[in-house]
Tab-separated table of C-alpha atoms and ligand atoms in Angstrom:
chain	number	residue	atom	x	y	z
A	1	ASP	CA	16.906	-9.257	-21.560
A	2	LEU	CA	18.036	-12.743	-20.587
A	3	GLY	CA	21.384	-12.572	-22.391
A	4	THR	CA	22.938	-16.028	-22.200
A	5	TYR	CA	20.877	-17.115	-19.201
A	6	PRO	CA	18.174	-19.777	-19.494
A	7	TYR	CA	16.052	-18.149	-16.782
A	8	TYR	CA	15.710	-14.770	-15.090
A	9	MET	CA	16.144	-16.369	-11.682
A	10	ALA	CA	19.674	-17.488	-12.628
A	11	LYS	CA	20.489	-14.042	-13.985
A	12	GLU	CA	19.093	-12.228	-10.974
A	13	ILE	CA	21.014	-14.431	-8.520
A	14	ASP	CA	24.189	-13.593	-10.438
A	15	GLU	CA	23.476	-9.857	-10.415
A	16	GLN	CA	23.621	-9.598	-6.625
A	17	PRO	CA	27.255	-8.500	-6.171
A	18	ALA	CA	26.712	-5.720	-8.746
A	19	VAL	CA	23.489	-4.662	-7.013
A	20	LEU	CA	25.294	-4.377	-3.689
A	21	ARG	CA	27.978	-2.195	-5.249
A	22	LYS	CA	25.324	-0.017	-6.851
A	23	ILE	CA	23.573	0.507	-3.517
A	24	ILE	CA	26.856	1.346	-1.768
A	25	GLN	CA	27.536	3.956	-4.442
A	26	ALA	CA	24.025	5.388	-4.373
A	27	TYR	CA	23.928	5.893	-0.620
A	28	GLN	CA	27.465	6.844	0.410
A	29	ASN	CA	28.929	10.313	0.865
A	30	GLU	CA	32.324	11.613	-0.234
A	31	GLN	CA	33.955	10.160	2.878
A	32	GLY	CA	32.759	6.691	1.901
A	33	GLN	CA	30.188	6.554	4.707
A	34	PHE	CA	26.498	5.882	4.321
A	35	GLU	CA	24.437	9.042	4.387
A	36	LEU	CA	20.706	9.083	3.698
A	37	ASP	CA	18.102	11.807	3.279
A	38	LYS	CA	18.106	13.867	6.505
A	39	THR	CA	14.313	14.212	6.615
A	40	ILE	CA	13.956	10.421	6.799
A	41	ILE	CA	16.538	10.155	9.542
A	42	SER	CA	15.017	12.913	11.673
A	43	SER	CA	11.542	11.438	11.320
A	44	ILE	CA	12.897	8.104	12.602
A	45	GLU	CA	14.772	9.883	15.382
A	46	ASN	CA	11.504	11.423	16.512
A	47	SER	CA	9.863	8.021	16.823
A	48	ASP	CA	10.079	5.520	19.665
A	49	ARG	CA	9.744	2.268	17.707
A	50	ILE	CA	9.944	0.976	14.157
A	51	TYR	CA	7.268	-1.333	12.753
A	52	ILE	CA	8.346	-3.244	9.649
A	53	VAL	CA	5.402	-4.465	7.570
A	54	ALA	CA	5.806	-6.800	4.575
A	55	CYS	CA	4.931	-10.125	2.906
A	56	GLY	CA	6.825	-13.209	1.743
A	57	THR	CA	10.488	-12.676	0.984
A	58	SER	CA	10.303	-9.003	1.944
A	59	TYR	CA	8.946	-10.077	5.340
A	60	ASN	CA	11.907	-12.440	5.731
A	61	ALA	CA	14.270	-9.567	4.896
A	62	GLY	CA	12.432	-7.575	7.580
A	63	TRP	CA	13.664	-9.924	10.298
A	64	VAL	CA	17.261	-9.300	9.303
A	65	GLY	CA	16.364	-5.587	9.229
A	66	LYS	CA	15.170	-5.788	12.820
A	67	GLN	CA	18.522	-7.246	13.849
A	68	LEU	CA	20.358	-4.468	11.986
A	69	LEU	CA	18.225	-1.612	13.318
A	70	GLU	CA	18.377	-2.871	16.884
A	71	THR	CA	22.075	-3.778	16.932
A	72	ILE	CA	23.512	-0.915	14.887
A	73	ALA	CA	21.044	1.916	15.544
A	74	HIS	CA	19.602	0.783	18.916
A	75	ILE	CA	15.993	1.325	17.842
A	76	PRO	CA	13.391	-1.187	19.065
A	77	THR	CA	11.897	-2.799	15.960
A	78	GLU	CA	8.971	-5.143	15.359
A	79	VAL	CA	8.310	-7.147	12.215
A	80	HIS	CA	4.770	-7.888	11.067
A	81	LEU	CA	3.057	-9.762	8.273
A	82	ALA	CA	0.995	-7.245	6.351
A	83	SER	CA	-1.850	-9.719	5.865
A	84	GLU	CA	-2.227	-10.121	9.642
A	85	PHE	CA	-1.466	-6.581	10.744
A	86	GLY	CA	-4.498	-5.042	9.093
A	87	TYR	CA	-6.986	-7.175	11.009
A	88	ASN	CA	-5.085	-7.804	14.182
A	89	MET	CA	-3.208	-4.582	14.811
A	90	PRO	CA	-0.653	-4.783	17.632
A	91	ILE	CA	-0.756	-2.176	20.379
A	92	LEU	CA	1.278	0.678	18.951
A	93	THR	CA	3.693	2.860	20.889
A	94	LYS	CA	3.083	6.631	21.127
A	95	LYS	CA	5.380	7.477	18.219
A	96	PRO	CA	5.578	4.594	15.784
A	97	PHE	CA	7.480	4.793	12.497
A	98	PHE	CA	6.503	2.384	9.736
A	99	ILE	CA	8.786	0.776	7.182
A	100	PHE	CA	7.137	-1.019	4.273
A	101	LEU	CA	9.379	-3.471	2.456
A	102	SER	CA	8.112	-4.294	-1.027
A	103	GLN	CA	10.034	-5.179	-4.154
A	104	SER	CA	7.105	-4.294	-6.408
A	105	GLY	CA	5.566	-1.554	-4.299
A	106	GLU	CA	2.186	-2.910	-5.379
A	107	THR	CA	1.389	-5.605	-2.816
A	108	ALA	CA	-2.245	-5.187	-1.750
A	109	ASP	CA	-1.755	-6.673	1.730
A	110	SER	CA	0.927	-4.087	2.500
A	111	ARG	CA	-1.016	-1.257	0.918
A	112	GLN	CA	-4.101	-1.785	3.080
A	113	VAL	CA	-1.890	-1.363	6.170
A	114	LEU	CA	-0.362	1.805	4.726
A	115	VAL	CA	-3.823	3.241	4.060
A	116	LYS	CA	-4.789	2.562	7.690
A	117	ILE	CA	-1.677	4.065	9.235
A	118	ASN	CA	-1.859	7.083	6.918
A	119	ALA	CA	-5.372	7.692	8.242
A	120	MET	CA	-3.933	7.509	11.768
A	121	GLY	CA	-1.304	10.115	10.811
A	122	PHE	CA	1.827	8.011	11.443
A	123	PRO	CA	5.009	8.530	9.367
A	124	SER	CA	6.115	5.877	6.903
A	125	LEU	CA	8.954	4.893	4.604
A	126	THR	CA	8.750	2.471	1.671
A	127	LEU	CA	11.807	0.511	0.546
A	128	THR	CA	10.976	-0.550	-2.981
A	129	ASN	CA	12.538	-1.463	-6.269
A	130	VAL	CA	9.971	0.441	-8.300
A	131	ALA	CA	10.037	4.242	-8.348
A	132	GLY	CA	6.531	5.661	-8.584
A	133	SER	CA	4.873	2.465	-7.336
A	134	THR	CA	1.729	2.704	-5.220
A	135	LEU	CA	3.456	2.117	-1.875
A	136	SER	CA	6.110	4.641	-2.802
A	137	ARG	CA	3.568	7.303	-3.759
A	138	GLU	CA	1.442	6.792	-0.667
A	139	ALA	CA	4.197	6.690	1.969
A	140	ASP	CA	5.902	9.827	3.292
A	141	PHE	CA	9.356	8.680	2.209
A	142	THR	CA	10.931	6.255	-0.255
A	143	LEU	CA	14.320	4.596	-0.504
A	144	LEU	CA	14.958	2.781	-3.754
A	145	LEU	CA	16.540	-0.679	-3.810
A	146	HIS	CA	18.456	-0.052	-7.052
A	147	ALA	CA	18.268	-3.773	-7.865
A	148	GLY	CA	17.079	-3.299	-11.447
A	149	PRO	CA	13.904	-5.031	-12.695
A	150	GLU	CA	13.243	-8.355	-10.978
A	151	ILE	CA	11.349	-10.551	-13.435
A	152	ALA	CA	11.440	-14.050	-11.890
A	153	VAL	CA	8.522	-14.636	-9.524
A	154	ALA	CA	10.991	-15.890	-6.920
A	155	SER	CA	12.573	-12.859	-5.326
A	156	THR	CA	16.364	-13.065	-4.951
A	157	LYS	CA	18.239	-9.834	-5.597
A	158	ALA	CA	15.474	-7.773	-3.966
A	159	TYR	CA	16.018	-9.689	-0.705
A	160	THR	CA	19.738	-8.914	-0.601
A	161	ALA	CA	19.087	-5.334	-1.776
A	162	GLN	CA	16.571	-4.782	1.026
A	163	ILE	CA	19.054	-5.983	3.643
A	164	THR	CA	21.756	-3.784	2.131
A	165	VAL	CA	19.613	-0.622	2.143
A	166	LEU	CA	18.492	-1.408	5.712
A	167	THR	CA	22.174	-1.619	6.660
A	168	ALA	CA	22.788	1.827	5.148
A	169	LEU	CA	19.756	3.167	7.002
A	170	SER	CA	20.835	1.651	10.339
A	171	GLU	CA	24.323	3.062	10.038
A	172	THR	CA	23.111	6.556	9.122
A	173	ILE	CA	20.726	6.611	12.100
A	174	ALA	CA	23.486	5.379	14.413
A	175	ARG	CA	25.854	8.143	13.337
A	176	GLU	CA	23.225	10.881	13.567
A	177	ASN	CA	22.307	9.638	17.041
A	178	GLY	CA	25.909	9.462	18.194
A	179	VAL	CA	25.643	5.688	18.652
A	180	ALA	CA	28.917	3.885	17.983
A	181	GLY	CA	27.510	1.673	15.194
A	182	ASP	CA	29.348	-1.426	14.102
A	183	GLY	CA	32.294	-0.357	11.937
A	184	ASN	CA	32.194	1.063	8.417
A	185	MET	CA	29.342	-0.850	6.834
A	186	ALA	CA	29.919	0.481	3.299
A	187	HIS	CA	33.375	-1.091	3.495
A	188	GLU	CA	32.000	-4.327	5.019
A	189	LEU	CA	29.400	-4.575	2.246
A	190	GLY	CA	32.172	-4.332	-0.340
A	191	ILE	CA	33.714	-7.420	1.283
A	192	VAL	CA	30.294	-9.109	1.102
A	193	ALA	CA	30.018	-8.411	-2.640
A	194	THR	CA	33.359	-10.125	-3.218
A	195	GLY	CA	32.268	-13.014	-0.991
A	196	MET	CA	29.084	-13.437	-3.016
A	197	GLU	CA	31.196	-13.717	-6.159
A	198	ARG	CA	33.152	-16.538	-4.610
A	199	ILE	CA	29.978	-18.493	-3.847
A	200	LEU	CA	28.660	-17.824	-7.352
A	201	SER	CA	31.863	-19.305	-8.756
A	202	GLU	CA	31.040	-22.584	-6.990
A	203	LYS	CA	27.779	-23.160	-8.854
A	204	THR	CA	28.751	-26.524	-10.318
A	205	ALA	CA	29.336	-27.975	-6.857
A	206	ILE	CA	26.060	-26.503	-5.584
A	207	GLU	CA	24.177	-27.925	-8.571
A	208	GLN	CA	25.568	-31.354	-7.653
A	209	LEU	CA	24.387	-30.910	-4.057
A	210	ALA	CA	20.892	-30.065	-5.334
A	211	THR	CA	20.948	-33.357	-7.260
A	212	ASP	CA	22.273	-35.354	-4.306
A	213	PHE	CA	19.992	-33.927	-1.652
A	214	LEU	CA	16.827	-32.604	-3.221
A	215	SER	CA	16.122	-34.105	-6.633
A	216	THR	CA	13.683	-36.767	-5.441
A	217	SER	CA	12.710	-35.785	-1.907
A	218	ARG	CA	9.152	-34.755	-1.146
A	219	ASN	CA	10.102	-32.710	1.892
A	220	ALA	CA	13.089	-30.954	3.436
A	221	PHE	CA	14.147	-28.888	6.437
A	222	TYR	CA	16.340	-25.858	6.793
A	223	ILE	CA	17.586	-25.176	10.325
A	224	GLY	CA	19.523	-22.370	11.995
A	225	ARG	CA	19.666	-20.180	15.087
A	226	GLY	CA	19.657	-16.416	15.581
A	227	ILE	CA	20.402	-14.558	12.364
A	228	ASP	CA	20.702	-17.936	10.584
A	229	TYR	CA	17.126	-18.699	11.595
A	230	TYR	CA	15.952	-15.632	9.679
A	231	VAL	CA	17.794	-16.882	6.610
A	232	VAL	CA	16.442	-20.422	6.819
A	233	MET	CA	12.902	-19.006	6.717
A	234	GLU	CA	13.761	-17.365	3.409
A	235	ALA	CA	15.673	-20.430	2.148
A	236	ALA	CA	12.617	-22.614	2.831
A	237	LEU	CA	10.229	-20.222	1.087
A	238	LYS	CA	12.482	-20.159	-1.987
A	239	LEU	CA	12.764	-23.946	-2.192
A	240	LYS	CA	9.001	-24.373	-1.749
A	241	GLU	CA	7.907	-21.877	-4.326
A	242	VAL	CA	10.148	-22.916	-7.214
A	243	SER	CA	10.804	-26.627	-6.598
A	244	TYR	CA	7.497	-27.598	-4.881
A	245	VAL	CA	9.423	-29.538	-2.231
A	246	GLN	CA	7.539	-29.103	1.032
A	247	THR	CA	10.104	-27.316	3.207
A	248	GLU	CA	10.166	-25.926	6.711
A	249	GLY	CA	12.577	-23.257	7.874
A	250	PHE	CA	13.001	-24.067	11.515
A	251	ALA	CA	14.722	-22.699	14.605
A	252	ALA	CA	17.248	-25.473	15.179
A	253	GLY	CA	16.661	-25.582	18.927
A	254	GLU	CA	12.922	-26.010	18.489
A	255	LEU	CA	13.157	-29.274	16.511
A	256	LYS	CA	13.316	-31.413	19.635
A	257	HIS	CA	10.034	-29.924	20.836
A	258	GLY	CA	8.002	-31.843	18.280
A	259	THR	CA	9.099	-31.520	14.690
A	260	ILE	CA	11.998	-33.980	14.969
A	261	ALA	CA	9.280	-36.679	14.802
A	262	LEU	CA	9.139	-35.973	11.051
A	263	ILE	CA	12.754	-36.985	10.444
A	264	GLU	CA	12.997	-40.279	8.575
A	265	GLU	CA	15.681	-42.150	6.688
A	266	ASN	CA	17.065	-39.724	4.068
A	267	THR	CA	15.029	-36.641	5.000
A	268	PRO	CA	17.156	-33.708	3.782
A	269	VAL	CA	18.111	-31.329	6.609
A	270	ILE	CA	20.162	-28.306	5.612
A	271	ALA	CA	21.823	-26.327	8.418
A	272	ILE	CA	23.181	-22.792	8.183
A	273	ILE	CA	25.955	-22.019	10.683
A	274	THR	CA	27.508	-18.542	10.554
A	275	ASN	CA	27.543	-17.504	14.173
A	276	LYS	CA	30.159	-18.526	16.685
A	277	ALA	CA	27.844	-18.222	19.674
A	278	THR	CA	25.276	-20.671	18.278
A	279	ALA	CA	27.478	-22.960	16.149
A	280	GLY	CA	28.003	-25.594	18.827
A	281	HIS	CA	24.321	-26.007	19.567
A	282	THR	CA	23.329	-26.141	15.899
A	283	ARG	CA	26.061	-28.766	15.323
A	284	GLY	CA	24.413	-30.756	18.118
A	285	ASN	CA	21.076	-30.553	16.297
A	286	VAL	CA	22.698	-31.716	13.063
A	287	GLN	CA	24.013	-34.779	14.932
A	288	GLU	CA	20.606	-35.480	16.457
A	289	VAL	CA	18.823	-35.537	13.098
A	290	SER	CA	21.692	-37.403	11.476
A	291	ALA	CA	21.429	-40.127	14.140
A	292	ARG	CA	17.770	-40.489	13.113
A	293	GLY	CA	18.641	-41.020	9.474
A	294	ALA	CA	18.516	-37.467	8.088
A	295	HIS	CA	20.627	-36.627	5.055
A	296	THR	CA	22.439	-33.567	6.398
A	297	LEU	CA	23.988	-30.734	4.414
A	298	VAL	CA	25.924	-28.060	6.294
A	299	ILE	CA	26.504	-24.529	5.054
A	300	ALA	CA	29.090	-23.033	7.433
A	301	MET	CA	31.129	-19.880	7.578
A	302	GLU	CA	34.889	-19.973	7.278
A	303	GLY	CA	36.422	-20.295	10.722
A	304	LEU	CA	33.444	-22.349	11.936
A	305	GLU	CA	33.596	-25.067	9.286
A	306	GLN	CA	34.252	-28.743	9.938
A	307	GLN	CA	35.751	-31.342	7.701
A	308	ASN	CA	32.624	-32.769	6.113
A	309	ASP	CA	30.737	-29.509	5.598
A	310	GLN	CA	29.561	-29.302	2.004
A	311	ILE	CA	29.451	-25.497	1.570
A	312	VAL	CA	31.920	-23.091	3.186
A	313	LEU	CA	31.026	-19.403	3.098
A	314	PRO	CA	33.600	-16.598	2.983
A	315	GLU	CA	33.834	-14.764	6.276
A	316	VAL	CA	31.981	-11.448	6.462
A	317	HIS	CA	30.821	-9.026	9.194
A	318	PRO	CA	28.617	-10.999	11.661
A	319	LEU	CA	25.534	-8.858	10.964
A	320	LEU	CA	25.871	-9.274	7.195
A	321	THR	CA	26.091	-13.074	7.026
A	322	PRO	CA	22.543	-13.386	5.564
A	323	LEU	CA	23.802	-11.706	2.384
A	324	VAL	CA	26.209	-14.559	1.733
A	325	SER	CA	24.430	-17.494	3.386
A	326	VAL	CA	21.267	-16.930	1.342
A	327	VAL	CA	23.098	-17.278	-2.002
A	328	PRO	CA	23.715	-21.059	-1.926
A	329	THR	CA	20.096	-21.559	-0.817
A	330	GLN	CA	18.872	-19.554	-3.824
A	331	LEU	CA	21.046	-21.735	-6.063
A	332	LEU	CA	19.814	-24.950	-4.425
A	333	ALA	CA	16.218	-23.842	-5.077
A	334	TYR	CA	17.015	-22.868	-8.656
A	335	TYR	CA	18.768	-26.118	-9.584
A	336	THR	CA	16.182	-28.296	-7.844
A	337	SER	CA	13.433	-26.576	-9.813
A	338	LEU	CA	15.415	-26.877	-13.044
A	339	HIS	CA	16.144	-30.596	-12.536
A	340	ARG	CA	12.512	-31.295	-11.805
A	341	GLY	CA	11.480	-29.676	-15.057
A	342	ASN	CA	9.480	-26.871	-13.455
A	343	ASP	CA	8.952	-23.460	-14.983
A	344	VAL	CA	11.627	-21.795	-12.832
A	345	ASP	CA	10.578	-18.208	-13.476
A	346	LYS	CA	6.839	-18.757	-13.279
A	347	PRO	CA	6.065	-21.325	-10.601
A	348	ARG	CA	2.525	-22.666	-10.587
A	349	ASN	CA	-0.226	-20.780	-8.733
A	350	LEU	CA	1.908	-17.657	-8.212
A	351	ALA	CA	2.070	-14.121	-9.608
A	352	LYS	CA	4.991	-11.685	-9.445
A	353	SER	CA	3.013	-9.028	-7.684
A	354	VAL	CA	0.091	-9.954	-5.512
A	355	THR	CA	-2.529	-7.246	-5.944
A	356	VAL	CA	-5.378	-8.919	-4.073
A	357	GLU	CA	-5.738	-9.247	-0.295
B	401	M6R	O1	6.672	-7.081	-4.089
B	401	M6R	P1	6.714	-7.508	-2.661
B	401	M6R	O2	8.090	-7.534	-2.103
B	401	M6R	O3	5.772	-6.723	-1.786
B	401	M6R	O4	6.193	-9.016	-2.673
B	401	M6R	C1	5.992	-9.715	-1.480
B	401	M6R	C2	5.827	-11.181	-1.759
B	401	M6R	O5	4.677	-11.435	-2.532
B	401	M6R	C3	7.056	-11.765	-2.480
B	401	M6R	O6	8.233	-11.537	-1.770
B	401	M6R	C4	6.896	-13.280	-2.672
B	401	M6R	O7	6.921	-13.930	-1.432
B	401	M6R	C5	7.986	-13.813	-3.608
B	401	M6R	N1	7.412	-14.594	-4.658
B	401	M6R	C6	8.989	-14.665	-2.877
B	401	M6R	O8	9.989	-15.133	-3.725
C-alpha cells in the first residue's frame, strides 16, 4: 500500500529508520546485546574464511559487510559477484563459509553458486528479505532482513537492512570468540536510526540539489575512499538505474590514474567524506576536479564538514557511516528520476528479481 506516497521508492527510503529498529529488536537479547542463532555462529567459528556472494545492490552491501566482519569479528572475508563466481571460482580455503546476500532470495546468478557449493558440501547462510525463498530453502541457515516487502525495483531499505544484520552477526561472532568488538552495536544502530531521520527531514534541500546538479547532465561521478568508496559504488548504481544518468562510483585516489580525463566544465562530481583518515586526501581530489571545471557536491560527516559542503551527515559510529551516507544518495537518485519524468519504481529494461543467469 502506497499510502500518501507517489512511489514505492520514496516510501521505502522513508521506512529505513523503522526497519533498523525492527532489526535491533529482532536480534537482541534481554541485555540489549545482539545474539544470533548459536548454530550459525558455531558453523562460522569452525570456518577459516567467509565468502560473500551477491549481485547488484546486495553485492555493494557485501563490501560493507566485509569491513564489518573483518574489523569487528576478525574473520577474513572475500566478496564476489555471483555471476562471475560460478564460472571463475576463486581458490577456496580449507574451511570456507558462504554468505548469500539477496533481498528477493530468488536471484538465479546467486542460486547457481549455492547449488555448486552445496554439491561441494560447504556450509552457507542466506540473508534475505523473503522467508521461504529459494536461496533461503537451499542454504543451511537463514537470517531474515525484516525490511518488509520491497516493491520498487531500486533496492534501498534492503541495502541498509543487510548492513544492519551483518553488523549484528559480526558483533555476535566477536563476543562468542572473545574478541573485543567495537562497542555496543545495538546502541550505535539506534543512534544511526535517529540520524537517518534527520537526513530524511532535509528532503526539500536534497531535492533542490538534485535539480541543481543532476537534472540535465548526461553523466556524473561519485567519489570516496575506504568505506565511502563502498557507498559510492551503491550510490552510482542507484543513480544509473532510476535516472539513466551514466554514473561511475570511483575510488577518489584512482581518478588521477586516467578517469580524470573525463571531467569537463560542469561534470557533476559528488564526494562522500565520512572518515577522518581519508578526508584530507578526498578533499584534495575534490579540488582537483573542481579546478578542471567539475560541479562538485560534498556530502560530509559532522566534525569533518567545511563551509561550502552541501550535505552534512549526523555523526555515527565509524563503521556504520554507510547507513547514513547512502540515504542522501538514494534521495538524489529518486528526485533526479522523478524530475526527468521516468517511471521511478519500474525503470526501463529491469525486473525486481532477476531469475535468469
Ligand atoms: O534480490 P537480490 O538482492 O538478489 O537482487 C540483486 C540485484 O538484482 C538487485 O540488488 C539490483 O541490483 C537492484 N535493482 C538494485 O537496486
